[in-house]
């Protein structure tokens, strides 16, 4: 056993020494340049290095063909499976860790029929660290837990997942006089079809400002994403803590069939400019 430990220690020192002398940054840039296809988004980074957590890209960003930043993270780590490398499985399953809104997103990617399946988990993330998620002219804040499974490869991406928002706040308009809607929880189940439809199969909203449920979809347009078309149909009632401005706005909406005390909110348009339909 002692000899085995000595051998493993020497091997570890050798690996670290080799890793320290490798031009990792240059090698990664060459690999990404060779893999990049014209007209497709490009992954760029400030520096690459080997760490115990794997290959780390610092200040990484994804840019569209026009150079516009689509996503960015201060830290992205990727690591193959050693057993997958030994077996000639191209290192699958690969694990990825990326920081988004100050919270780590864990992704595991493995081979699947027709391509690759990626499982994602992002827990207890504070959207306020990213200054919220833009929704029309407003912003959505809160803490989020999300899990998803997306398959991509020969066919366009498809998948399903769930997003749970806690202590959610939607803000729109001027800070002093604008609309603020609070929700203890907002639960959304979604599916992504190969034709680019992001369908919200179940939406549940729980007070204190409003209660509701519904469904909808977004027809994704990635270039640019804000032009994606929206269709939402929600059944709402004011919560016990609803402010007067929200009650007044809900009163402007028509009731759904057979529910005179409820209000139906139908939203169309685009992510950039959603429009409320008053029937």
Short mmCIF file of C-alpha atoms in Angstrom, two decimals:
data_model
loop_
_atom_site.label_atom_id
_atom_site.label_comp_id
_atom_site.label_asym_id
_atom_site.label_seq_id
_atom_site.Cartn_x
_atom_site.Cartn_y
_atom_site.Cartn_z
CA UNK A 1 0.00 0.00 0.00
CA UNK A 2 2.83 2.37 0.87
CA UNK A 3 4.45 1.78 -2.53
CA UNK A 4 1.13 2.42 -4.26
CA UNK A 5 0.72 5.72 -2.45
CA UNK A 6 4.25 6.74 -3.41
CA UNK A 7 3.59 5.87 -7.07
CA UNK A 8 0.31 7.79 -7.07
CA UNK A 9 2.01 10.77 -5.44
CA UNK A 10 4.79 10.81 -8.01
CA UNK A 11 2.22 10.50 -10.82
CA UNK A 12 0.22 13.40 -9.42
CA UNK A 13 3.31 15.60 -9.21
CA UNK A 14 4.19 14.65 -12.78
CA UNK A 15 0.71 15.52 -14.07
CA UNK A 16 0.77 18.88 -12.27
CA UNK A 17 4.23 19.64 -13.63
CA UNK A 18 3.19 18.78 -17.19
CA UNK A 19 -0.01 20.83 -16.86
CA UNK A 20 2.00 23.80 -15.61
CA UNK A 21 4.24 23.72 -18.68
CA UNK A 22 1.49 23.25 -21.26
CA UNK A 23 0.44 26.34 -23.25
CA UNK A 24 -3.17 25.73 -22.20
CA UNK A 25 -4.45 29.16 -23.19
CA UNK A 26 -3.03 28.89 -26.72
CA UNK A 27 -4.24 25.31 -27.18
CA UNK A 28 -7.80 26.14 -26.14
CA UNK A 29 -7.95 29.14 -28.47
CA UNK A 30 -6.75 27.01 -31.37
CA UNK A 31 -9.30 24.28 -30.65
CA UNK A 32 -12.17 26.77 -30.42
CA UNK A 33 -11.05 28.52 -33.61
CA UNK A 34 -10.94 25.20 -35.47
CA UNK A 35 -14.37 24.15 -34.16
CA UNK A 36 -16.11 27.48 -34.81
CA UNK A 37 -18.42 27.59 -37.83
CA UNK A 38 -18.98 30.86 -39.74
CA UNK A 39 -22.32 32.44 -38.90
CA UNK A 40 -22.55 30.65 -35.52
CA UNK A 41 -22.11 32.13 -32.01
CA UNK A 42 -18.50 32.22 -30.79
CA UNK A 43 -17.12 31.41 -27.34
CA UNK A 44 -14.43 33.87 -26.24
CA UNK A 45 -12.52 34.18 -22.96
CA UNK A 46 -9.84 36.21 -21.23
CA UNK A 47 -7.66 33.36 -19.97
CA UNK A 48 -7.65 29.54 -19.83
CA UNK A 49 -5.91 27.43 -17.21
CA UNK A 50 -5.93 23.91 -15.76
CA UNK A 51 -7.24 23.72 -12.20
CA UNK A 52 -8.23 20.85 -9.86
CA UNK A 53 -11.83 21.53 -10.96
CA UNK A 54 -10.87 21.01 -14.63
CA UNK A 55 -10.22 23.38 -17.49
CA UNK A 56 -11.23 26.88 -16.36
CA UNK A 57 -12.09 29.74 -18.71
CA UNK A 58 -12.02 33.13 -17.01
CA UNK A 59 -14.36 35.94 -18.10
CA UNK A 60 -15.93 33.80 -20.81
CA UNK A 61 -18.63 35.13 -23.14
CA UNK A 62 -20.79 33.91 -26.00
CA UNK A 63 -21.08 36.37 -28.88
CA UNK A 64 -23.26 36.35 -31.96
CA UNK A 65 -21.76 36.65 -35.49
CA UNK A 66 -22.07 40.47 -35.26
CA UNK A 67 -20.02 40.52 -32.04
CA UNK A 68 -22.96 41.21 -29.71
CA UNK A 69 -22.66 39.52 -26.32
CA UNK A 70 -25.37 36.88 -25.77
CA UNK A 71 -24.19 35.59 -22.39
CA UNK A 72 -21.22 36.04 -20.10
CA UNK A 73 -19.75 34.50 -16.95
CA UNK A 74 -16.68 35.31 -14.88
CA UNK A 75 -15.90 31.61 -14.48
CA UNK A 76 -16.54 28.48 -16.56
CA UNK A 77 -15.07 25.08 -15.66
CA UNK A 78 -15.35 21.91 -17.73
CA UNK A 79 -14.08 18.44 -16.99
CA UNK A 80 -14.35 15.12 -18.85
CA UNK A 81 -14.92 11.74 -17.27
CA UNK A 82 -11.57 9.97 -16.87
CA UNK A 83 -13.33 6.63 -17.40
CA UNK A 84 -14.95 8.07 -20.52
CA UNK A 85 -11.54 9.05 -21.86
CA UNK A 86 -10.06 5.61 -21.12
CA UNK A 87 -12.98 3.87 -22.83
CA UNK A 88 -12.73 6.09 -25.89
CA UNK A 89 -16.09 7.75 -25.20
CA UNK A 90 -14.69 11.24 -25.91
CA UNK A 91 -14.69 11.97 -22.21
CA UNK A 92 -18.46 11.64 -21.74
CA UNK A 93 -20.13 12.34 -19.44
CA UNK A 94 -18.68 15.87 -19.29
CA UNK A 95 -19.41 18.12 -16.33
CA UNK A 96 -19.63 21.90 -16.57
CA UNK A 97 -19.83 24.50 -13.82
CA UNK A 98 -20.56 28.10 -14.66
CA UNK A 99 -21.32 31.12 -12.49
CA UNK A 100 -24.56 32.95 -13.32
CA UNK A 101 -25.89 35.74 -11.09
CA UNK A 102 -23.27 34.80 -8.50
CA UNK A 103 -24.56 31.21 -8.23
CA UNK A 104 -23.05 28.08 -9.77
CA UNK A 105 -24.96 26.25 -12.50
CA UNK A 106 -24.14 22.52 -12.69
CA UNK A 107 -24.46 20.82 -16.08
CA UNK A 108 -23.81 17.18 -16.96
CA UNK A 109 -23.66 16.29 -20.67
CA UNK A 110 -23.74 12.71 -21.96
CA UNK A 111 -24.33 10.95 -25.24
CA UNK A 112 -27.93 10.23 -26.22
CA UNK A 113 -29.70 8.82 -29.30
CA UNK A 114 -29.16 11.36 -32.08
CA UNK A 115 -26.87 13.66 -30.13
CA UNK A 116 -26.12 14.84 -26.60
CA UNK A 117 -28.37 15.26 -23.56
CA UNK A 118 -27.53 17.93 -20.99
CA UNK A 119 -28.98 17.99 -17.46
CA UNK A 120 -28.92 21.39 -15.77
CA UNK A 121 -29.46 22.43 -12.17
CA UNK A 122 -29.39 25.99 -10.79
CA UNK A 123 -30.47 26.38 -7.17
CA UNK A 124 -31.22 29.33 -4.88
CA UNK A 125 -29.98 31.93 -7.35
CA UNK A 126 -30.66 35.60 -6.65
CA UNK A 127 -31.82 37.39 -9.81
CA UNK A 128 -31.07 40.70 -8.12
CA UNK A 129 -27.35 40.02 -8.58
CA UNK A 130 -28.00 40.26 -12.34
CA UNK A 131 -30.29 43.30 -11.84
CA UNK A 132 -33.29 41.15 -12.65
CA UNK A 133 -34.63 39.54 -15.81
CA UNK A 134 -36.06 41.99 -18.39
CA UNK A 135 -39.76 41.36 -19.10
CA UNK A 136 -41.15 43.87 -21.57
CA UNK A 137 -40.49 47.29 -20.04
CA UNK A 138 -40.22 45.81 -16.54
CA UNK A 139 -37.87 43.64 -14.53
CA UNK A 140 -38.38 40.38 -12.63
CA UNK A 141 -36.54 39.79 -9.33
CA UNK A 142 -36.51 36.97 -6.81
CA UNK A 143 -34.78 33.71 -5.96
CA UNK A 144 -34.94 30.89 -8.47
CA UNK A 145 -34.55 27.11 -8.53
CA UNK A 146 -34.49 25.47 -11.94
CA UNK A 147 -33.83 22.07 -13.44
CA UNK A 148 -33.88 21.12 -17.10
CA UNK A 149 -32.92 18.44 -19.59
CA UNK A 150 -32.11 19.51 -23.15
CA UNK A 151 -31.17 17.23 -26.07
CA UNK A 152 -29.35 18.53 -29.14
CA UNK A 153 -27.31 17.14 -32.02
CA UNK A 154 -28.62 15.92 -35.37
CA UNK A 155 -32.03 17.55 -34.75
CA UNK A 156 -32.81 21.03 -33.37
CA UNK A 157 -32.72 21.30 -29.54
CA UNK A 158 -35.62 19.93 -27.52
CA UNK A 159 -36.22 19.46 -23.83
CA UNK A 160 -38.24 20.12 -20.72
CA UNK A 161 -37.80 21.66 -17.31
CA UNK A 162 -39.21 23.53 -14.36
CA UNK A 163 -38.61 27.00 -12.92
CA UNK A 164 -39.66 27.93 -9.38
CA UNK A 165 -39.45 31.58 -8.31
CA UNK A 166 -39.64 32.47 -4.62
CA UNK A 167 -40.25 35.94 -3.18
CA UNK A 168 -40.69 37.17 -6.74
CA UNK A 169 -41.17 40.86 -7.55
CA UNK A 170 -42.12 42.30 -10.93
CA UNK A 171 -41.39 46.03 -11.34
CA UNK A 172 -42.51 48.22 -14.22
CA UNK A 173 -42.57 51.97 -14.72
CA UNK A 174 -40.94 54.72 -12.63
CA UNK A 175 -39.45 53.59 -9.28
CA UNK A 176 -41.69 55.89 -7.24
CA UNK A 177 -45.03 55.42 -9.00
CA UNK A 178 -44.69 52.30 -11.16
CA UNK A 179 -46.39 48.93 -10.88
CA UNK A 180 -45.05 46.36 -8.41
CA UNK A 181 -46.46 42.81 -8.25
CA UNK A 182 -45.28 40.35 -5.59
CA UNK A 183 -45.57 36.57 -5.57
CA UNK A 184 -44.64 34.18 -2.79
CA UNK A 185 -44.06 31.51 -5.46
CA UNK A 186 -44.33 31.30 -9.23
CA UNK A 187 -44.05 27.78 -10.66
CA UNK A 188 -43.55 27.21 -14.40
CA UNK A 189 -43.27 23.88 -16.24
CA UNK A 190 -41.97 24.15 -19.82
CA UNK A 191 -41.13 22.09 -22.87
CA UNK A 192 -38.98 23.02 -25.87
CA UNK A 193 -39.99 21.59 -29.25
CA UNK A 194 -37.59 21.05 -32.18
CA UNK A 195 -39.59 23.66 -34.13
CA UNK A 196 -38.47 26.36 -31.65
CA UNK A 197 -41.66 26.58 -29.58
CA UNK A 198 -41.06 27.11 -25.85
CA UNK A 199 -44.36 25.97 -24.36
CA UNK A 200 -45.38 26.77 -20.80
CA UNK A 201 -47.52 23.74 -20.03
CA UNK A 202 -48.33 24.87 -16.50
CA UNK A 203 -48.07 28.26 -14.79
CA UNK A 204 -49.07 28.69 -11.13
CA UNK A 205 -48.90 31.98 -9.22
CA UNK A 206 -49.47 32.33 -5.47
CA UNK A 207 -50.00 35.68 -3.63
CA UNK A 208 -49.77 37.93 -1.83
CA UNK A 209 -50.66 40.32 -4.68
CA UNK A 210 -52.27 37.87 -7.10
CA UNK A 211 -53.32 34.25 -7.50
CA UNK A 212 -53.50 32.58 -10.86
CA UNK A 213 -52.81 29.80 -13.30
CA UNK A 214 -52.52 29.38 -17.04
CA UNK A 215 -50.37 28.35 -19.97
CA UNK A 216 -48.71 29.84 -23.01
CA UNK A 217 -45.81 29.69 -25.41
CA UNK A 218 -42.93 31.67 -26.91
CA UNK A 219 -41.99 31.12 -30.56
CA UNK A 220 -38.26 31.58 -30.28
CA UNK A 221 -36.40 33.87 -32.66
CA UNK A 222 -32.74 33.72 -31.65
CA UNK A 223 -31.61 36.50 -33.99
CA UNK A 224 -32.67 38.61 -32.19
CA UNK A 225 -34.28 36.97 -29.14
CA UNK A 226 -36.36 40.03 -28.10
CA UNK A 227 -38.35 39.61 -31.34
CA UNK A 228 -39.65 36.19 -30.23
CA UNK A 229 -43.47 36.05 -30.36
CA UNK A 230 -45.44 35.54 -27.15
CA UNK A 231 -48.84 34.01 -26.39
CA UNK A 232 -49.96 33.79 -22.74
CA UNK A 233 -53.40 33.06 -21.31
CA UNK A 234 -53.74 33.49 -17.52
CA UNK A 235 -56.65 33.23 -15.10
CA UNK A 236 -56.05 35.74 -12.27
CA UNK A 237 -57.62 36.98 -9.07
CA UNK A 238 -56.27 39.72 -6.78
CA UNK A 239 -54.54 38.46 -3.64
CA UNK A 240 -55.15 39.60 -0.09
CA UNK A 241 -52.21 42.02 -0.33
CA UNK A 242 -52.95 43.42 -3.78
CA UNK A 243 -52.31 47.19 -3.99
CA UNK A 244 -55.11 49.45 -5.34
CA UNK A 245 -53.33 50.06 -8.66
CA UNK A 246 -53.16 46.31 -9.35
CA UNK A 247 -56.83 45.78 -8.43
CA UNK A 248 -57.78 48.63 -10.75
CA UNK A 249 -55.79 47.14 -13.62
CA UNK A 250 -57.30 43.69 -13.08
CA UNK A 251 -60.79 45.22 -13.11
CA UNK A 252 -60.12 46.40 -16.67
CA UNK A 253 -59.76 42.79 -17.83
CA UNK A 254 -62.70 40.58 -18.87
CA UNK A 255 -63.72 37.59 -16.76
CA UNK A 256 -63.16 34.08 -18.13
CA UNK A 257 -66.25 32.06 -19.02
CA UNK A 258 -68.16 30.99 -15.93
CA UNK A 259 -65.89 32.83 -13.47
CA UNK A 260 -67.25 36.34 -12.90
CA UNK A 261 -64.90 37.04 -9.96
CA UNK A 262 -61.78 36.10 -11.96
CA UNK A 263 -59.97 38.03 -14.67
CA UNK A 264 -58.48 36.73 -17.90
CA UNK A 265 -55.11 38.13 -18.96
CA UNK A 266 -54.16 37.42 -22.59
CA UNK A 267 -50.73 38.63 -23.72
CA UNK A 268 -49.46 38.63 -27.31
CA UNK A 269 -46.77 40.57 -29.18
CA UNK A 270 -43.06 39.95 -28.60
CA UNK A 271 -40.73 39.62 -25.64
CA UNK A 272 -39.57 43.13 -26.43
CA UNK A 273 -43.08 44.61 -26.74
CA UNK A 274 -45.76 42.43 -25.11
CA UNK A 275 -49.35 43.55 -25.62
CA UNK A 276 -52.43 42.90 -23.47
CA UNK A 277 -55.49 41.79 -25.46
CA UNK A 278 -58.80 43.10 -24.15
CA UNK A 279 -61.62 41.00 -25.52
#
